mmCIF file of C-alpha atoms and ligand atoms in Angstrom:
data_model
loop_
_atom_site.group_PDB
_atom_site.id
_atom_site.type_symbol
_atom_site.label_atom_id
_atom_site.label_comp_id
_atom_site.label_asym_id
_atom_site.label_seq_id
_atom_site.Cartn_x
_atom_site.Cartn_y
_atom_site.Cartn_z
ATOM 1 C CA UNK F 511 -45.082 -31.945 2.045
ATOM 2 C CA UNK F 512 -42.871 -32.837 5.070
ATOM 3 C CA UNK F 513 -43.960 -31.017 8.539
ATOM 4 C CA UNK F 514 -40.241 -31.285 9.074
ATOM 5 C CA UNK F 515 -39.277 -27.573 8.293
ATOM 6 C CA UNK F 516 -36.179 -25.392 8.878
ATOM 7 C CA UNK F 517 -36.157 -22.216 10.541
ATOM 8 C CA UNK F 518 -37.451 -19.105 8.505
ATOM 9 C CA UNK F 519 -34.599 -17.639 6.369
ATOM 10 C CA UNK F 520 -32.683 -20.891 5.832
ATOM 11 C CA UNK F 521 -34.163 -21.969 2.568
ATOM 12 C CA UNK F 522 -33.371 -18.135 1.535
ATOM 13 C CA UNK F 523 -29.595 -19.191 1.184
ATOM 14 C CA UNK F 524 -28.053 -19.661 -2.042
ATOM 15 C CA UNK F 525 -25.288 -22.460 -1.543
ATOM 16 C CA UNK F 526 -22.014 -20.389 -1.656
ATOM 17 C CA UNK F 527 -19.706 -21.187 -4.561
ATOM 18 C CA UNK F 528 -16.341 -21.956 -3.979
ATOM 19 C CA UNK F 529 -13.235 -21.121 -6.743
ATOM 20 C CA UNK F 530 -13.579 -23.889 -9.213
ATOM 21 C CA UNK F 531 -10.123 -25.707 -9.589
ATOM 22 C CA UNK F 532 -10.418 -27.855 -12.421
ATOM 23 C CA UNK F 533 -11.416 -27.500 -15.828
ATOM 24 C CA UNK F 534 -12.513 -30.586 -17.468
ATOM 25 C CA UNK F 535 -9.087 -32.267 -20.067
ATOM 26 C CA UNK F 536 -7.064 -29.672 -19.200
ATOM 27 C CA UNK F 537 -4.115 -29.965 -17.771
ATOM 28 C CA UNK F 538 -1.380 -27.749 -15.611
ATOM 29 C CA UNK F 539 -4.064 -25.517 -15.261
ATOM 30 C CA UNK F 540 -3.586 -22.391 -12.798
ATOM 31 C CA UNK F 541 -6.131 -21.604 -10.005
ATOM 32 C CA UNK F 542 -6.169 -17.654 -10.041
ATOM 33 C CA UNK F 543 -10.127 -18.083 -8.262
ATOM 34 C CA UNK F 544 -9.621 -18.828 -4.319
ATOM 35 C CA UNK F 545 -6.931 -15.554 -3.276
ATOM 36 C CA UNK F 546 -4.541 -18.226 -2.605
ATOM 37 C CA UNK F 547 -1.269 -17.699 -1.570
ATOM 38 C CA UNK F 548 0.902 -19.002 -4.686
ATOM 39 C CA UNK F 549 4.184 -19.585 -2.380
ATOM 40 C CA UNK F 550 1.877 -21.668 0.230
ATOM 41 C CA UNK F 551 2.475 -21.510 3.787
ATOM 42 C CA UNK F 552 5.558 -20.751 5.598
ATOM 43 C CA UNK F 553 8.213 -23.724 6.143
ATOM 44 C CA UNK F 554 8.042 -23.115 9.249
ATOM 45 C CA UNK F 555 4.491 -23.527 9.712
ATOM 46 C CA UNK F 556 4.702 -26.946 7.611
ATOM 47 C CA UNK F 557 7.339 -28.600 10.498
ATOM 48 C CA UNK F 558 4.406 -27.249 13.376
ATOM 49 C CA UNK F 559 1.912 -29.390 11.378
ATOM 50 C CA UNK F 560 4.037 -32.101 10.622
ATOM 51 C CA UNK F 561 5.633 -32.684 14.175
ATOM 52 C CA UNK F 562 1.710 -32.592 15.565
ATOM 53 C CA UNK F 563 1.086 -36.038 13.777
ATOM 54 C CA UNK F 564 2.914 -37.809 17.012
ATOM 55 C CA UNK F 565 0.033 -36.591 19.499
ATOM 56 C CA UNK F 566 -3.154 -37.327 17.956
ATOM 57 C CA UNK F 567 -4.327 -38.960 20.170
ATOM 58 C CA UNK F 568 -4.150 -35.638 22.401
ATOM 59 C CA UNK F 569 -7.126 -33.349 22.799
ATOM 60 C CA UNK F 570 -6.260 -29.748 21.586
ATOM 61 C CA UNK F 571 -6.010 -26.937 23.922
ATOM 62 C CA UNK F 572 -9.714 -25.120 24.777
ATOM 63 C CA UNK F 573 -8.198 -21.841 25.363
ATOM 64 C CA UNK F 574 -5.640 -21.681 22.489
ATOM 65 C CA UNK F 575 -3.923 -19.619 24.554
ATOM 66 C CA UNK F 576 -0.313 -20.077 23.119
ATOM 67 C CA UNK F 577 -1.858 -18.894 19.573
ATOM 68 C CA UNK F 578 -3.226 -16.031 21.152
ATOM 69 C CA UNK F 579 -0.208 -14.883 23.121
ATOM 70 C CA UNK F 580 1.617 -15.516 19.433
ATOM 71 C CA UNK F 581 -0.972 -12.941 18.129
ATOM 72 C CA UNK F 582 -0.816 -10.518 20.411
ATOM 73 C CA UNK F 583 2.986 -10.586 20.115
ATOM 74 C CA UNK F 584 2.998 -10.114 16.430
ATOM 75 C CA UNK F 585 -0.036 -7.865 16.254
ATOM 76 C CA UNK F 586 0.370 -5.542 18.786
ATOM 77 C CA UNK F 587 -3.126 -6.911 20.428
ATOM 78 C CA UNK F 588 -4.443 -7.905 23.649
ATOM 79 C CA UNK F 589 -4.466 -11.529 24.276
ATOM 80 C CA UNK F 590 -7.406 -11.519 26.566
ATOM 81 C CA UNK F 591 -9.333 -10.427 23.696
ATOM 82 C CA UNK F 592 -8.347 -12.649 21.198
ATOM 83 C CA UNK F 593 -10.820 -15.737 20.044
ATOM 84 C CA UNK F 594 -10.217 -18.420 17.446
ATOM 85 C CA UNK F 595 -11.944 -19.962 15.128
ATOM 86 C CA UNK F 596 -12.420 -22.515 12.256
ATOM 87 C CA UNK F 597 -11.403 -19.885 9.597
ATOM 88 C CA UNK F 598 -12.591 -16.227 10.236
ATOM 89 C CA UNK F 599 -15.946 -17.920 8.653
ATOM 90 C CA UNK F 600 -16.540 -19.595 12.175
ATOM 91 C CA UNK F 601 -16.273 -16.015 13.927
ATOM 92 C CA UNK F 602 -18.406 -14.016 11.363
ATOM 93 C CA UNK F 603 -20.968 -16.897 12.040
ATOM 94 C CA UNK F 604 -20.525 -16.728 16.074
ATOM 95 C CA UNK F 605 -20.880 -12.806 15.403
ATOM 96 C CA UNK F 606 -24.203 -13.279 13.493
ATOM 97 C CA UNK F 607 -25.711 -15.962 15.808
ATOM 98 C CA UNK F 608 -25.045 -14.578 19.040
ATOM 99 C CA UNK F 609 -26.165 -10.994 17.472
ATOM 100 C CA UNK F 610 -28.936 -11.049 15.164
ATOM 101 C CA UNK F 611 -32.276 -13.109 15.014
ATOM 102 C CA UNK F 612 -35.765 -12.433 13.554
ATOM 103 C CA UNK F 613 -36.399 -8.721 13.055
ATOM 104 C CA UNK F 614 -33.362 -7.469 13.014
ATOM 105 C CA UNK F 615 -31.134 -6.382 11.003
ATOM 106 C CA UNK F 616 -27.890 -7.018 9.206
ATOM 107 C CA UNK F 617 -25.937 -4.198 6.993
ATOM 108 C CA UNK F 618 -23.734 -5.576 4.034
ATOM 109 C CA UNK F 619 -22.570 -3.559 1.420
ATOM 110 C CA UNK F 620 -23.282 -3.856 -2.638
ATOM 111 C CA UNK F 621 -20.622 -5.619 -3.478
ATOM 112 C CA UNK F 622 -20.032 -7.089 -0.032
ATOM 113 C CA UNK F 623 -18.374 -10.713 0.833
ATOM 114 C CA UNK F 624 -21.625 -13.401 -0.036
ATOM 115 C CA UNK F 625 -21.213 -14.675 3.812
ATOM 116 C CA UNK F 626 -22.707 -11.459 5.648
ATOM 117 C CA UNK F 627 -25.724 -12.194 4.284
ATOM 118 C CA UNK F 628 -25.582 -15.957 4.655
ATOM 119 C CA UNK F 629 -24.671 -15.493 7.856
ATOM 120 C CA UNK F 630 -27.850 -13.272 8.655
ATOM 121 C CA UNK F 631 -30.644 -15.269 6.778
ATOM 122 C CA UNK F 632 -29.012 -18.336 8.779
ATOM 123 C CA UNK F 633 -30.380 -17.065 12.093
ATOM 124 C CA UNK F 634 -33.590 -15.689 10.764
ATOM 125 C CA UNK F 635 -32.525 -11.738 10.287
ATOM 126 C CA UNK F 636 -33.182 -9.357 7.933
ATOM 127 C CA UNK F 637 -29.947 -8.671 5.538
ATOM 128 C CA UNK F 638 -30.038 -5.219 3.993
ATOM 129 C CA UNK F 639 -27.907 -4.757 0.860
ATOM 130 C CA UNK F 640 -26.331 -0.871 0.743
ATOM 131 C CA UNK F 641 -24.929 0.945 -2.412
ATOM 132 C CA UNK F 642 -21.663 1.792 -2.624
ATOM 133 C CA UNK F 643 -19.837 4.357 -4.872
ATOM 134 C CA UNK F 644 -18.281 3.319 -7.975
ATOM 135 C CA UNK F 645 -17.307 0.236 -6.181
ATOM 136 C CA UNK F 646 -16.297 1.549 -2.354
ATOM 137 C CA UNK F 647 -17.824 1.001 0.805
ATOM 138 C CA UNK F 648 -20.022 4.420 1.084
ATOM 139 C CA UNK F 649 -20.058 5.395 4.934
ATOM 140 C CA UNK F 650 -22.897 8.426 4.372
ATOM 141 C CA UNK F 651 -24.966 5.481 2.658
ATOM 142 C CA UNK F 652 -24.782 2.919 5.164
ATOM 143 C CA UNK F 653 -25.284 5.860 7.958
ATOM 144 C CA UNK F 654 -28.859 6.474 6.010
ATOM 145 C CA UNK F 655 -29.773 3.122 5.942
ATOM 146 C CA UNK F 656 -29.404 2.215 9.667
ATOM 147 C CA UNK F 657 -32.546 1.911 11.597
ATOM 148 C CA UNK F 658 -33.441 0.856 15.647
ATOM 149 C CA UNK F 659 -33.434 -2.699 13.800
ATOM 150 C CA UNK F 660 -29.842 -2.646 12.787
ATOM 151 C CA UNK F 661 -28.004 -4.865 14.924
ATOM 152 C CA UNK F 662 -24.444 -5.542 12.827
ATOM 153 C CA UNK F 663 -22.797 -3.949 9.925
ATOM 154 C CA UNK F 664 -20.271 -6.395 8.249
ATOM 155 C CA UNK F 665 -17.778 -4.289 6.049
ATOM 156 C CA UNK F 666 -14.378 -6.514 4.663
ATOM 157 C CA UNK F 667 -11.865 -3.121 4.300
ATOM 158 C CA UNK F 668 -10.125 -3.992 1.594
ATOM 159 C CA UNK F 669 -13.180 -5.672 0.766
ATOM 160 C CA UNK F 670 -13.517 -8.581 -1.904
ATOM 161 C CA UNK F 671 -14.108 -8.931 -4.893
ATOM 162 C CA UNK F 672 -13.464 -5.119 -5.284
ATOM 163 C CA UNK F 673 -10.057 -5.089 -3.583
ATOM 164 C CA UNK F 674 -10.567 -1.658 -2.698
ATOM 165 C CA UNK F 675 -10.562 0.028 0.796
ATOM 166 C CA UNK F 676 -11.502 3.063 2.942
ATOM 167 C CA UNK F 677 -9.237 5.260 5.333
ATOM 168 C CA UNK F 678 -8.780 4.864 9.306
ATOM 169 C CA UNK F 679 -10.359 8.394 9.413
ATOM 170 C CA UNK F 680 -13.619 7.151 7.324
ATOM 171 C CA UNK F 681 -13.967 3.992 9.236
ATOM 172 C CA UNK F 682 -13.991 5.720 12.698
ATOM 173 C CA UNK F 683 -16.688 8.428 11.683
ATOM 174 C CA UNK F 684 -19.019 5.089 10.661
ATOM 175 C CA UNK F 685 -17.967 3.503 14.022
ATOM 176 C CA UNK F 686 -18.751 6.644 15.983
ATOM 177 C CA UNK F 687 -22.212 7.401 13.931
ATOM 178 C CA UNK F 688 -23.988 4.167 14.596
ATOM 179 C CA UNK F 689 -27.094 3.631 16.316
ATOM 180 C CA UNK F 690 -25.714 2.445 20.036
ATOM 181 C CA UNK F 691 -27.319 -1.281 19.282
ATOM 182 C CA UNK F 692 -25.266 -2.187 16.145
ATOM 183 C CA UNK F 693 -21.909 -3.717 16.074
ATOM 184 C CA UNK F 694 -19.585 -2.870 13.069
ATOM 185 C CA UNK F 695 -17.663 -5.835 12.214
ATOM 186 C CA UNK F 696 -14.632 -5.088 10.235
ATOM 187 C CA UNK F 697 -13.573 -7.950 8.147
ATOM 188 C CA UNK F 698 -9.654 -8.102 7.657
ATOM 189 C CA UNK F 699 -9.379 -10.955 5.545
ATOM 190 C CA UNK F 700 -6.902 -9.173 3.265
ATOM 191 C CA UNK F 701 -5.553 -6.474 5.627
ATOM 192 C CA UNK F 702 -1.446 -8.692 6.134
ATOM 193 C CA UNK F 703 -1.412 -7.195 2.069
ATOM 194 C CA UNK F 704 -1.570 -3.536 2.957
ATOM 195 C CA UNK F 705 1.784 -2.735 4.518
ATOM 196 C CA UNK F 706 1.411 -0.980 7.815
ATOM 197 C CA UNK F 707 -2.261 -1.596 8.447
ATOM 198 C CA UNK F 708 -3.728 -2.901 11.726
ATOM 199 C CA UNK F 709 -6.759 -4.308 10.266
ATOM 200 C CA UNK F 710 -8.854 -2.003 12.585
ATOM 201 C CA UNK F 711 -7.071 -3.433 15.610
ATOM 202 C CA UNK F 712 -6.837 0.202 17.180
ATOM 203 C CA UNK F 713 -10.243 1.651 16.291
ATOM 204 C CA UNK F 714 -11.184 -1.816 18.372
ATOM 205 C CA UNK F 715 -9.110 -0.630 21.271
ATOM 206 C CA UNK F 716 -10.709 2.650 21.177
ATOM 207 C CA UNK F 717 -14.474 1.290 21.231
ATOM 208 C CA UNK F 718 -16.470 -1.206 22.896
ATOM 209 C CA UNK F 719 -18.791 -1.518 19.299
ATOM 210 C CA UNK F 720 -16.368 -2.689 16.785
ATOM 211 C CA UNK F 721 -14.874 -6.289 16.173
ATOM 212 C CA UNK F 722 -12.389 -7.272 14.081
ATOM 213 C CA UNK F 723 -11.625 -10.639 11.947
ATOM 214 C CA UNK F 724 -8.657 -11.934 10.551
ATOM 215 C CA UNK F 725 -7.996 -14.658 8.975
ATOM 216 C CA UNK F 726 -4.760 -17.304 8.064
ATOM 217 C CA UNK F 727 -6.559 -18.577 5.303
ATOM 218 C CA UNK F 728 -5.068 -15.531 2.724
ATOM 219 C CA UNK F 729 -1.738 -14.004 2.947
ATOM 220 C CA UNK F 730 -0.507 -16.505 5.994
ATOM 221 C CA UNK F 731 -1.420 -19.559 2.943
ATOM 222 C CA UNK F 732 -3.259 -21.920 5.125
ATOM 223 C CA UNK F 733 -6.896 -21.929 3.608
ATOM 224 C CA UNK F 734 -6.829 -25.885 3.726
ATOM 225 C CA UNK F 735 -6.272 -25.741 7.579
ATOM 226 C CA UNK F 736 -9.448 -23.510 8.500
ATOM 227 C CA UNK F 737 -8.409 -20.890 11.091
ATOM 228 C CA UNK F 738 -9.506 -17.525 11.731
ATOM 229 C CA UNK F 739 -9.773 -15.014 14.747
ATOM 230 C CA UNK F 740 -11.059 -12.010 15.997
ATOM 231 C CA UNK F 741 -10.151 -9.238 17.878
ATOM 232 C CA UNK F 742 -12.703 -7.214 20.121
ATOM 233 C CA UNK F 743 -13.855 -5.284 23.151
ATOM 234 C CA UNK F 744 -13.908 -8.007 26.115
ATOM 235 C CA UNK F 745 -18.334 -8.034 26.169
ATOM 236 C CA UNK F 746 -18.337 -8.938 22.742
ATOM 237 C CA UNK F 747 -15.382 -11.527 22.963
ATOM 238 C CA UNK F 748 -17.118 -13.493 26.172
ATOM 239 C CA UNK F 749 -20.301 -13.835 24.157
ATOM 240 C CA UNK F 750 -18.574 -15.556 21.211
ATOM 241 C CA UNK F 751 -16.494 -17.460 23.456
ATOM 242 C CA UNK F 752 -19.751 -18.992 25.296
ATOM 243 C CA UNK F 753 -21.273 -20.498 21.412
ATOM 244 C CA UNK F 754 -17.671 -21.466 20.166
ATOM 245 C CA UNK F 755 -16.907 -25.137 21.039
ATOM 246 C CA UNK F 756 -14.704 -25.708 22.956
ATOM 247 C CA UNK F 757 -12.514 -28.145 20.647
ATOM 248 C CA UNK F 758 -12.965 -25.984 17.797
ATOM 249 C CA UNK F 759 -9.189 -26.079 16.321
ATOM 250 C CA UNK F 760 -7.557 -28.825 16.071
ATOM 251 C CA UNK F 761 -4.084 -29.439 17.080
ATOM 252 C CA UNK F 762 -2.453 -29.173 13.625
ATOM 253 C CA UNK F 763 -4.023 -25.994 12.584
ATOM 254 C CA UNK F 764 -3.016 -24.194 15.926
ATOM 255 C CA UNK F 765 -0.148 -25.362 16.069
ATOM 256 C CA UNK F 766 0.661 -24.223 12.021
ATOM 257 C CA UNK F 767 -1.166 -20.678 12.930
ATOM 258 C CA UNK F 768 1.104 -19.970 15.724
ATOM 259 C CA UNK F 769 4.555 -20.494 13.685
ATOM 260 C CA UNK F 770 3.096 -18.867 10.864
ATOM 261 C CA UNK F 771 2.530 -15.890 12.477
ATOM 262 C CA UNK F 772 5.323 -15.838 14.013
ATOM 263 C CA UNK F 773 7.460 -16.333 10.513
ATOM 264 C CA UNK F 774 7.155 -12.223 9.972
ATOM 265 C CA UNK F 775 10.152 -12.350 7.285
ATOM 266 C CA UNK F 776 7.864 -15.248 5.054
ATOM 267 C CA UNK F 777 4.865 -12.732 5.604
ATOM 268 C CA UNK F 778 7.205 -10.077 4.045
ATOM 269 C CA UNK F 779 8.427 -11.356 1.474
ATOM 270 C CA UNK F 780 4.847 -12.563 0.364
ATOM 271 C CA UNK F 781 3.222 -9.336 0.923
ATOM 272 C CA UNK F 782 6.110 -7.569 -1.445
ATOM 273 C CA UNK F 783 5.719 -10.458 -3.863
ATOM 274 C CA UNK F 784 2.254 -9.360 -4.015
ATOM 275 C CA UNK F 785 2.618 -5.720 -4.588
ATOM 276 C CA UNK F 786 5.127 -6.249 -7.078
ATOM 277 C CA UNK F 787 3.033 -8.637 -8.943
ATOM 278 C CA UNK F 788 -0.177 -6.832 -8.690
ATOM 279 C CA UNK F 789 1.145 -3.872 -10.161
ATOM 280 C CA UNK F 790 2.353 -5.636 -13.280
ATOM 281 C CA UNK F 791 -0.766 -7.563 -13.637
ATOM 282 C CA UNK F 792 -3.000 -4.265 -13.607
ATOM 283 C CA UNK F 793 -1.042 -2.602 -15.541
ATOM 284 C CA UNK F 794 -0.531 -4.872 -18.333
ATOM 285 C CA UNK F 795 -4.473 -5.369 -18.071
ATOM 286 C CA UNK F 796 -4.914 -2.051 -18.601
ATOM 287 C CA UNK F 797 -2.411 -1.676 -21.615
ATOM 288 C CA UNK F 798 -4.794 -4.572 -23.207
ATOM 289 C CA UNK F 799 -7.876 -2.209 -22.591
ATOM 290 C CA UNK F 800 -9.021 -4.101 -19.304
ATOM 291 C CA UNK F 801 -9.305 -1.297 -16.599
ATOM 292 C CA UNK F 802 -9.360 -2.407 -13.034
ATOM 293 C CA UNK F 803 -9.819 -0.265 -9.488
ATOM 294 C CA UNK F 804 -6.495 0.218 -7.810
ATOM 295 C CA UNK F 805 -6.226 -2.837 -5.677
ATOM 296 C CA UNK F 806 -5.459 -3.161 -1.569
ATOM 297 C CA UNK F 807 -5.701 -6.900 -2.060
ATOM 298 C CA UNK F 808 -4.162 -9.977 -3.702
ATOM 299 C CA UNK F 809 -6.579 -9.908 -6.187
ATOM 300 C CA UNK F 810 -7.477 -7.764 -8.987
ATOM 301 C CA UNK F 811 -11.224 -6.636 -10.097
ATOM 302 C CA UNK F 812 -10.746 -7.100 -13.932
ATOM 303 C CA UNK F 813 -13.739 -4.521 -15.780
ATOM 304 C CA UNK F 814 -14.759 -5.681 -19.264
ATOM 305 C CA UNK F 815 -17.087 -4.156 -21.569
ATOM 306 C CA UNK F 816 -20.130 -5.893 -21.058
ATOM 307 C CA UNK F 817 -21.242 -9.164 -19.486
ATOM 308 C CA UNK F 818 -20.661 -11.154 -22.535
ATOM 309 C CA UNK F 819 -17.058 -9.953 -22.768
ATOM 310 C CA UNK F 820 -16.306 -10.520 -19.232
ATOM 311 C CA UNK F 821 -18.163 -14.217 -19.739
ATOM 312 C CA UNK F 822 -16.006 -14.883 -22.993
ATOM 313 C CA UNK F 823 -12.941 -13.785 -21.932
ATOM 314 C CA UNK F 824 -13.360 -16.149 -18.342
ATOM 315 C CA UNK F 825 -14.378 -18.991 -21.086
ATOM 316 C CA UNK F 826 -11.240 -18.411 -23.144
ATOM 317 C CA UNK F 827 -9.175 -18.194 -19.966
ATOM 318 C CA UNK F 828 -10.827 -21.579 -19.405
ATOM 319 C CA UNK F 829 -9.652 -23.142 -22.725
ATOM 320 C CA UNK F 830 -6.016 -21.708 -21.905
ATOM 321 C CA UNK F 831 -6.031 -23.758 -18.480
ATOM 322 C CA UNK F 832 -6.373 -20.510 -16.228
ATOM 323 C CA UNK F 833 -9.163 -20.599 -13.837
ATOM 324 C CA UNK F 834 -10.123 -16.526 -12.466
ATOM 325 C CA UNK F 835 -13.566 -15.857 -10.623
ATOM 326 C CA UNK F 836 -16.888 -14.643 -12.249
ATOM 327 C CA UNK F 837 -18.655 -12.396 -9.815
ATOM 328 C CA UNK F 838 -21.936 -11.741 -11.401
ATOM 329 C CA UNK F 839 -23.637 -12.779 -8.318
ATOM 330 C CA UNK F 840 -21.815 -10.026 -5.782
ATOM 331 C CA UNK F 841 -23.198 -7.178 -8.469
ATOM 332 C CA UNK F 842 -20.858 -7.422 -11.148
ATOM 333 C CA UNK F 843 -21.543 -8.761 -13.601
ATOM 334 C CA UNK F 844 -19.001 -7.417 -16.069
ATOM 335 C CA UNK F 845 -15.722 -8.017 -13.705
ATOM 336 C CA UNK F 846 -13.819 -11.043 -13.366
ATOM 337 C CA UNK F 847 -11.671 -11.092 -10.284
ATOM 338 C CA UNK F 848 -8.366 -12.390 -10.503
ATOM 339 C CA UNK F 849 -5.921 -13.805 -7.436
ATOM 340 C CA UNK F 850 -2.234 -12.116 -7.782
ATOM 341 C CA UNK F 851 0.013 -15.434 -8.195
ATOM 342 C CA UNK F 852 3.619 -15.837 -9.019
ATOM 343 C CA UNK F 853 5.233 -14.259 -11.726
ATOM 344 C CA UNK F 854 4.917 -16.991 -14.465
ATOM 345 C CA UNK F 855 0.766 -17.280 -13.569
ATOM 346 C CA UNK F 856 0.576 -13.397 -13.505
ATOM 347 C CA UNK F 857 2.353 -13.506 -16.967
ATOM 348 C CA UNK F 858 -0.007 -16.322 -18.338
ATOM 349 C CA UNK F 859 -3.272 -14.771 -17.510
ATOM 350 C CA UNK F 860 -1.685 -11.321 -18.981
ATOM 351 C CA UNK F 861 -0.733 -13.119 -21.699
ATOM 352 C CA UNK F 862 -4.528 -14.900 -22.423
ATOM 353 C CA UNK F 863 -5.816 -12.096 -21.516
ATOM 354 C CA UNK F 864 -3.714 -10.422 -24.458
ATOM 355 C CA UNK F 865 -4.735 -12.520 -26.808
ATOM 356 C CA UNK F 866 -8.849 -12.979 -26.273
ATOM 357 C CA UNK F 867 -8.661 -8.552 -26.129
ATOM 358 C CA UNK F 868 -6.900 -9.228 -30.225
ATOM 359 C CA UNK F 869 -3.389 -7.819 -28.980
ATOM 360 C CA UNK F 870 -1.236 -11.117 -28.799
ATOM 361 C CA UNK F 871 -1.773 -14.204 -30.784
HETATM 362 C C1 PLP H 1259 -11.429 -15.285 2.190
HETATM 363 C C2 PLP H 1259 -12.263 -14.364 3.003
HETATM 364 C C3 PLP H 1259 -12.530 -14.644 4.334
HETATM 365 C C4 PLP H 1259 -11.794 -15.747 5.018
HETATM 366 O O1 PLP H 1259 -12.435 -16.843 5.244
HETATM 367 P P1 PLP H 1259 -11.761 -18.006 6.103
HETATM 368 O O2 PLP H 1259 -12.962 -18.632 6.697
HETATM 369 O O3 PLP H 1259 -10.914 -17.373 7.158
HETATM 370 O O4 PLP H 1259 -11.015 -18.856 5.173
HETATM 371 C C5 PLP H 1259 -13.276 -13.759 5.086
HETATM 372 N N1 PLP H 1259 -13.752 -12.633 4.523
HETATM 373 C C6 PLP H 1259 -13.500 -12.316 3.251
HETATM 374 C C7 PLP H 1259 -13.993 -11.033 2.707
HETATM 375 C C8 PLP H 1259 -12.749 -13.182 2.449
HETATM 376 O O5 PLP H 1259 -12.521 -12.874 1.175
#
């Protein structure tokens, strides 16, 4: 036995599992298991990261200030308390290392997003898993299960995989309610899809123990480039500033974020893509006998039977070249979540879908 040993917690982790996006001789397969965007990333966006391959030889800004001021044009935020990162991943990891350590502890929910609790067993705190009801976040229950130990609460609103959501007026009697050492971290990976939300942006404003995330990775289609940010009261935005490196994001990936989020018509006319799209798709689930939650996200929750029906309909999927998401391992086992894509994917899955549920041959 080596004496070389990690810190307590880390051999706790189970590896996180990525959306497969291949399925072994099959061909023009479609990848409904990531919450891509199916249209990509603006055109715009692609130019930014194309004309940044004639300086790269150039260090990238520290401060990213110009895709902060972008930001804070777009989102109605305050620059000075705007920080970057290498996907939101990199903040909700800054948030849990600067935060929580042995003997404290770290509020997820049920069916919460796998990295909360990554993210807390990775610096040696406690994470503690609370209910939710029938599949949304449950403010009374996480109010009962906060101690003196509780130092964050992570809660993605609309939270994957159940692409459901809770109200401003719900979020800011949790915020209020807490114990006056825990942060609530509000995860807006999916909050561009819900047309007039801030993400949390003004219950931040209001507060000085709430943080926001965002992310580019979802609606804004740049997953491959890594970039993220957050959005909080100035205290907890100088602490994650001092741990974040200060080359963090590269050139490319700022320079794609910034005319991305400044392309509001492409972040439109994706978002009403989406809702268009996600409508059909539940609903023609549902006419096959698949129920699903009404979704926030670009994703649907798909609810089978049983286990094995969920498992052999995702393995029929398979043979028919259309890759969704089991989710057995956030609590449900008998959901598959599907990502919303374009119109002929949405039609395909309905379609497979159709025919393992005996309506369609
Ligand atoms: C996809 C996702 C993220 C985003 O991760 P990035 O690191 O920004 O790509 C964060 N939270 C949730 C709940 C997600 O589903």
């Amino acid at each position: 036995m080596s004496k070389i040993t990690p810190q307590s917690g880390i051999l706790d982790i189970a590896l996180y599992q990525g959306g497969a996006s291949h399925i072994d001789g099959v061909s023009n397969v479609v990848k409904l298991s990531s919450n891509e965007n199916p249209f990509g990333p603006s055109e715009k966006a692609k130019e930014a990261f194309r004309k940044t391959a004639f300086d790269l030889h150039r260090y990238p800004s520290t401060d990213h200030s110009a895709l902060r001021t972008a930001i804070s044009e777009v989102h109605g935020v305050d620059a000075d308390r705007v920080i970057c990162g290498v996907g939101s991943d990199e903040i909700l990891a800054f948030i849990c290392q600067a935060y929580a350590g042995p003997g404290d502890e770290v509020i997820h929910t049920e069916h919460g997003f796998a990295l909360y609790r990554i993210g807390a067993l990775a610096n040696g705190a406690t994470p503690v898993e609370v209910p939710e009801r029938e599949r949304v976040t449950d403010v009374d229950a996480i109010l009962s299960a906060c101690t003196e130990r509780t130092r964050l609460v992570f809660i993605a609103n609309p939270n994957n995989p159940t692409g459901t959501m809770i109200g401003d007026g719900e979020m800011a009697r949790l915020a209020a309610n807490l114990p006056e050492q825990a942060l609530l971290v509000l995860d807006g990976a999916y909050a561009e899809y819900v047309e007039g939300y801030d993400g949390g942006a003004a219950l931040v404003d209001g507060r000085d123990n709430v943080v926001m995330t965002r992310t580019f990775s979802k609606m804004y289609g740049l997953g491959g480039l890594r970039i993220g940010w957050g959005y909080g009261p100035q205290h907890v935005i100088d602490v994650l500033n001092r741990i974040r490196g200060p080359f963090n994001l590269s050139q490319a990936a700022l320079a794609a974020a910034e005319a991305s989020v400044r392309d509001i018509d492409w972040a439109e006319k994706c978002r009403a893509e989406n809702t268009r799209w996600r409508a059909w798709l539940a609903e023609a689930l549902c006419g096959h006998g698949v129920p699903s939650d009404t979704s926030c996200a670009n994703f649907i929750l798909a609810r089978f039977g049983s286990q094995d029906e969920a498992e052999e309909c995702d393995e029929h999927l398979k043979s028919e070249g259309v890759i969704v998401r089991r989710v057995a391992g956030y609590n449900l086992p008998n959901c598959l979540r599907i990502t919303i894509g374009d119109e002929a994917s949405c039609r395909r899955v309905a379609h497979a879908v159709g025919q393992f549920m005996g309506d369609e041959t």
